[in-house]
XYZ file of C-alpha atoms in Angstrom:
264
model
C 57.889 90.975 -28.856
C 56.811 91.478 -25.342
C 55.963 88.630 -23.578
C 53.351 88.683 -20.662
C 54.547 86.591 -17.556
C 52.092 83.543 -16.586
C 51.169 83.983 -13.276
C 50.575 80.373 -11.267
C 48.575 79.850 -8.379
C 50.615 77.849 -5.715
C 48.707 75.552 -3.414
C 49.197 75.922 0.148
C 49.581 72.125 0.558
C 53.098 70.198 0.480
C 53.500 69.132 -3.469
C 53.824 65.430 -1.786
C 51.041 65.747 0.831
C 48.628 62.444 0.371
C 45.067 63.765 0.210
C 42.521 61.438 2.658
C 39.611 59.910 0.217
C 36.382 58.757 1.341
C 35.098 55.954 -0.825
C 31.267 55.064 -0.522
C 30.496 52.430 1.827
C 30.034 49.070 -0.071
C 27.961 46.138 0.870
C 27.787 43.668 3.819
C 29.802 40.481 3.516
C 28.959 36.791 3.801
C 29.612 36.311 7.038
C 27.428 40.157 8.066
C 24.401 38.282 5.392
C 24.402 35.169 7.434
C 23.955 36.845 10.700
C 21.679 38.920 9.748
C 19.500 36.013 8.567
C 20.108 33.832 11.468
C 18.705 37.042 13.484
C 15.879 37.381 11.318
C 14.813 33.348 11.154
C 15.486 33.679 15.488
C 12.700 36.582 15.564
C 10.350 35.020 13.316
C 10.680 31.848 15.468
C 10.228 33.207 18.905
C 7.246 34.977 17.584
C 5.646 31.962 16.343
C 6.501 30.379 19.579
C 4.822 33.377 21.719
C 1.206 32.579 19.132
C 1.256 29.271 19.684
C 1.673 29.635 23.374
C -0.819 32.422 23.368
C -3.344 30.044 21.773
C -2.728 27.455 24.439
C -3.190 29.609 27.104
C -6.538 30.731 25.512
C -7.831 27.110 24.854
C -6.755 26.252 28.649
C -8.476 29.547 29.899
C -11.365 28.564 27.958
C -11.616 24.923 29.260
C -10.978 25.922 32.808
C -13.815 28.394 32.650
C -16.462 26.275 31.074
C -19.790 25.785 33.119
C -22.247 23.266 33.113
C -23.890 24.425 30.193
C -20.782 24.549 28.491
C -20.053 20.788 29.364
C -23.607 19.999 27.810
C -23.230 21.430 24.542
C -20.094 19.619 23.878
C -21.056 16.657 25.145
C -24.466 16.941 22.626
C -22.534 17.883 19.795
C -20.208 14.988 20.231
C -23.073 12.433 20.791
C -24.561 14.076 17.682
C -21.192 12.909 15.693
C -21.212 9.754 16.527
C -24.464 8.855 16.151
C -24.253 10.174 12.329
C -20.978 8.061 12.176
C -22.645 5.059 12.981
C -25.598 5.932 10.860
C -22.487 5.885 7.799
C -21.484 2.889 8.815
C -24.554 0.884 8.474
C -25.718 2.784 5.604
C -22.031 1.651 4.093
C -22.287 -2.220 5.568
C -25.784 -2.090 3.468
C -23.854 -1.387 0.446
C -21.323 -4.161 1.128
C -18.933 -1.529 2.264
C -15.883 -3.665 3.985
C -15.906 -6.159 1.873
C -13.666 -7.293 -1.372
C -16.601 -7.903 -3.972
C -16.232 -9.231 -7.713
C -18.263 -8.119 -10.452
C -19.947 -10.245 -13.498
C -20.017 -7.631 -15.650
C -19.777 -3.979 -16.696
C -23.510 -3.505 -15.985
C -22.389 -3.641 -12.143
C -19.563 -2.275 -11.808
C -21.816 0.988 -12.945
C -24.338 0.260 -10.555
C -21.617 0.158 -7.690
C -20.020 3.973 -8.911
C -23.189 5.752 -9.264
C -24.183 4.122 -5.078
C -21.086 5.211 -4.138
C -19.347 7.821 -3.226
C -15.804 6.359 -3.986
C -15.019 2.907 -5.445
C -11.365 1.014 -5.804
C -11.569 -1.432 -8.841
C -9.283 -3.974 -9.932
C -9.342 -4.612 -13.058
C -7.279 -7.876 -14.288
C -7.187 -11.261 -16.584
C -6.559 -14.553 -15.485
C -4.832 -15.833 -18.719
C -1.807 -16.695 -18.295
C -0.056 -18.386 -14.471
C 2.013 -14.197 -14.525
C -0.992 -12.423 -14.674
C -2.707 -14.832 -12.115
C -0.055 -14.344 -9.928
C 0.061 -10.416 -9.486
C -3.481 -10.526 -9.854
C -3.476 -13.008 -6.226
C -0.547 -10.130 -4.727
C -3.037 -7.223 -5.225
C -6.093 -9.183 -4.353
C -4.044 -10.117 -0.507
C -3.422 -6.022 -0.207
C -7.004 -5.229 -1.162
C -8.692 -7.326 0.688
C -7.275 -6.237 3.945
C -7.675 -2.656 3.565
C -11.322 -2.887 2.137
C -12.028 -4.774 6.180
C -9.922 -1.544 7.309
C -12.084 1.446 5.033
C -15.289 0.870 5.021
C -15.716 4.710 3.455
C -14.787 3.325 -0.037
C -16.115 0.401 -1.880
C -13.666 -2.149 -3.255
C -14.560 -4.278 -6.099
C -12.805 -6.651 -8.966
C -13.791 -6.841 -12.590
C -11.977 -8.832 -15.180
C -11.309 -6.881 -17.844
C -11.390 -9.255 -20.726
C -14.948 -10.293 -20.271
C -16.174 -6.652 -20.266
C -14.160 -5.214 -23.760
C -16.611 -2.160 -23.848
C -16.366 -0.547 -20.462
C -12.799 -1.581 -20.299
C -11.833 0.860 -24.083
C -14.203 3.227 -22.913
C -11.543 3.494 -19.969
C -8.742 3.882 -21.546
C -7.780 0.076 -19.729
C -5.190 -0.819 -21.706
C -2.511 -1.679 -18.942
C -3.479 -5.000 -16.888
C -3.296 -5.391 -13.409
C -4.699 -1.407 -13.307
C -6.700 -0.526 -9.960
C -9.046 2.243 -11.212
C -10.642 4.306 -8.915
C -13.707 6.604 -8.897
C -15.201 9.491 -7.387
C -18.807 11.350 -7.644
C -19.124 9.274 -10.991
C -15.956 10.172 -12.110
C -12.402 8.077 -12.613
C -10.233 10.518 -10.195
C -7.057 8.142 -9.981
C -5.586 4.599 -11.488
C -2.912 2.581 -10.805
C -1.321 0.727 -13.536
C 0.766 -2.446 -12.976
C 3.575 -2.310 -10.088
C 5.846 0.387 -10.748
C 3.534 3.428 -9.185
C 4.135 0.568 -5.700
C 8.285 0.333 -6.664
C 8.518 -1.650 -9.283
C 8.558 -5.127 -7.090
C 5.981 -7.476 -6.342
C 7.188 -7.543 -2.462
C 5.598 -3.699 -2.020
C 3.615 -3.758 1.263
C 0.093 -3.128 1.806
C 1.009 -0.005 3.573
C 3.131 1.121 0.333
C -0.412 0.407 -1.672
C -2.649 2.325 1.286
C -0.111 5.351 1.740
C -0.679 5.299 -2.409
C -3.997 5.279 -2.392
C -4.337 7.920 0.580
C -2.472 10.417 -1.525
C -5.116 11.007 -3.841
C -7.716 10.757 -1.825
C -9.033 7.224 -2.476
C -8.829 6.199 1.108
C -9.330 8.187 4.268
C -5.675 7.977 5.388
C -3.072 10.334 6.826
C 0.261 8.244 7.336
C 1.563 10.744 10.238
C -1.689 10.312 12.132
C -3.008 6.946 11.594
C -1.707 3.669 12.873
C 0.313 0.940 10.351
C -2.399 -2.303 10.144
C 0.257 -3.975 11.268
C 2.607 -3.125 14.024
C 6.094 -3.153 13.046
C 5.293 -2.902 9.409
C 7.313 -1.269 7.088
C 5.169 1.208 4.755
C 7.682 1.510 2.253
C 9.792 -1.570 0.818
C 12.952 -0.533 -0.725
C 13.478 -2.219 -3.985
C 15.062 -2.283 -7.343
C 13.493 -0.528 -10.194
C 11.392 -3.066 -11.908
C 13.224 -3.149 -15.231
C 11.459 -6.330 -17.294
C 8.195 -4.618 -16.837
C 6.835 -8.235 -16.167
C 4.430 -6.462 -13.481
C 2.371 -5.118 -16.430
C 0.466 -6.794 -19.219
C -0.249 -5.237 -22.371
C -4.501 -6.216 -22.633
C -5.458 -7.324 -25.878
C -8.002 -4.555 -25.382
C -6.326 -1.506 -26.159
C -5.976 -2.816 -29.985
C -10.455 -2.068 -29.772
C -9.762 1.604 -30.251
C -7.400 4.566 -29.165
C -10.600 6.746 -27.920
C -10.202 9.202 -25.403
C -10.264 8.595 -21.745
C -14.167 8.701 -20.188
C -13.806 10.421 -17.309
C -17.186 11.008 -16.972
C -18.943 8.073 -15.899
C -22.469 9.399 -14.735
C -24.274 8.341 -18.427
């Protein structure tokens, strides 16, 4: 049989010649990330640095241009303000704003909600030496920050001798500061543990507390401490006896649901 030689192609490159390969180009490192995000926060910063100099310049260029008639108007608008601030203020003092009032009954403590925009209301029993005591520790606090904001009403019901409005709360919890808004309960406090857990909590621990939800007009990085040097948080050991909060003999009236509307 005739066999038909193979022919081979022989490559013109050495057998052992290494070939050069090109891999794809693979992501940035760490170190490449971090830079590039330190360069991106230093842009973003510099701009907002430019705007808020740009807004200054703009507020100065408008002040250093105002007229006469400019003068006037602001002068009229901030008479205006304070005349309807003062008009507040002796509409409040009318309603026995800035003062720590207690109520006889449940009767009043409705009239006081539906006159008032925003109410603080301690509710409490004076049965046993405990309960009088924490009830005298929130009655200090209250009392001097009702003198401070006259835009809310504080009052003090005991609970006990109003059953009905106290279920019909949900009051079940004693000391509990309940507080109300447009005839509605917007926020409550029950016993010491929302204040740390200690009966040593300052009255600037209760107003920052209050302030949060909006039961007070107060802004902690703006307004001053009622007293200087005053701490307005007390660091303190988790109150683990619970001997800041009494169980009320009311809550065995009735689990019913919370009446948040209060305007009936």
């Amino acid at each position: 049989m005739e066999v038909t030689p193979r022919v081979v192609k022989m490559s013109n490159e050495p057998e052992n010649q290494m070939r050069e390969v090109h891999l794809p180009q693979g992501g940035m490192s760490a170190e490449q990330k971090l830079q590039q995000m330190k360069a991106k926060v230093a842009t973003q910063m510099m701009r907002a640095v430019k705007d808020t100099e740009k807004a200054i310049d703009d507020e100065i260029h408008t002040l250093d241009n105002l007229n006469k008639t400019d003068l006037e108007n602001i002068r009229r608008k901030r008479m205006l303000e304070m005349k309807k601030k003062s008009e507040k203020m002796s509409e409040w003092r009318q309603k026995g704003h800035g003062t720590y009032t207690e109520l006889f009954d449940q009767k009043q403590w409705f009239e006081e909600v539906k006159a008032n925009e925003r109410t603080i209301c301690l509710f409490y029993r004076n049965t046993t030496n405990a309960s009088d005591k924490f009830t005298q520790i929130l009655d200090k606090h209250l009392q001097e920050l009702a003198h401070k904001h006259m835009e809310t009403r504080f009052l003090k019901l005991n609970a006990e001798k109003s059953p009905f409005l106290a279920q019909k709360l949900n009051i079940v919890l004693l000391p509990t500061i309940l507080c109300t808004k447009d005839n509605f309960t917007h926020d409550r406090i029950e016993g010491f543990d929302p204040l740390g857990g200690t009966e040593s909590f300052t009255t600037e621990t209760l107003r920052a507390r209050l302030g949060k939800k909006k039961n007070i007009d107060f802004d902690p990085l703006v307004d001053k401490p009622l007293q200087a040097g005053k701490r307005m948080y007390h660091t303190a050991t988790s109150n683990k006896t619970g001997k800041s909060i009494y169980a009320s003999k009311i809550a065995q009236l009735g689990d019913d649901d919370d009446w948040d509307d209060i305007s009936d």
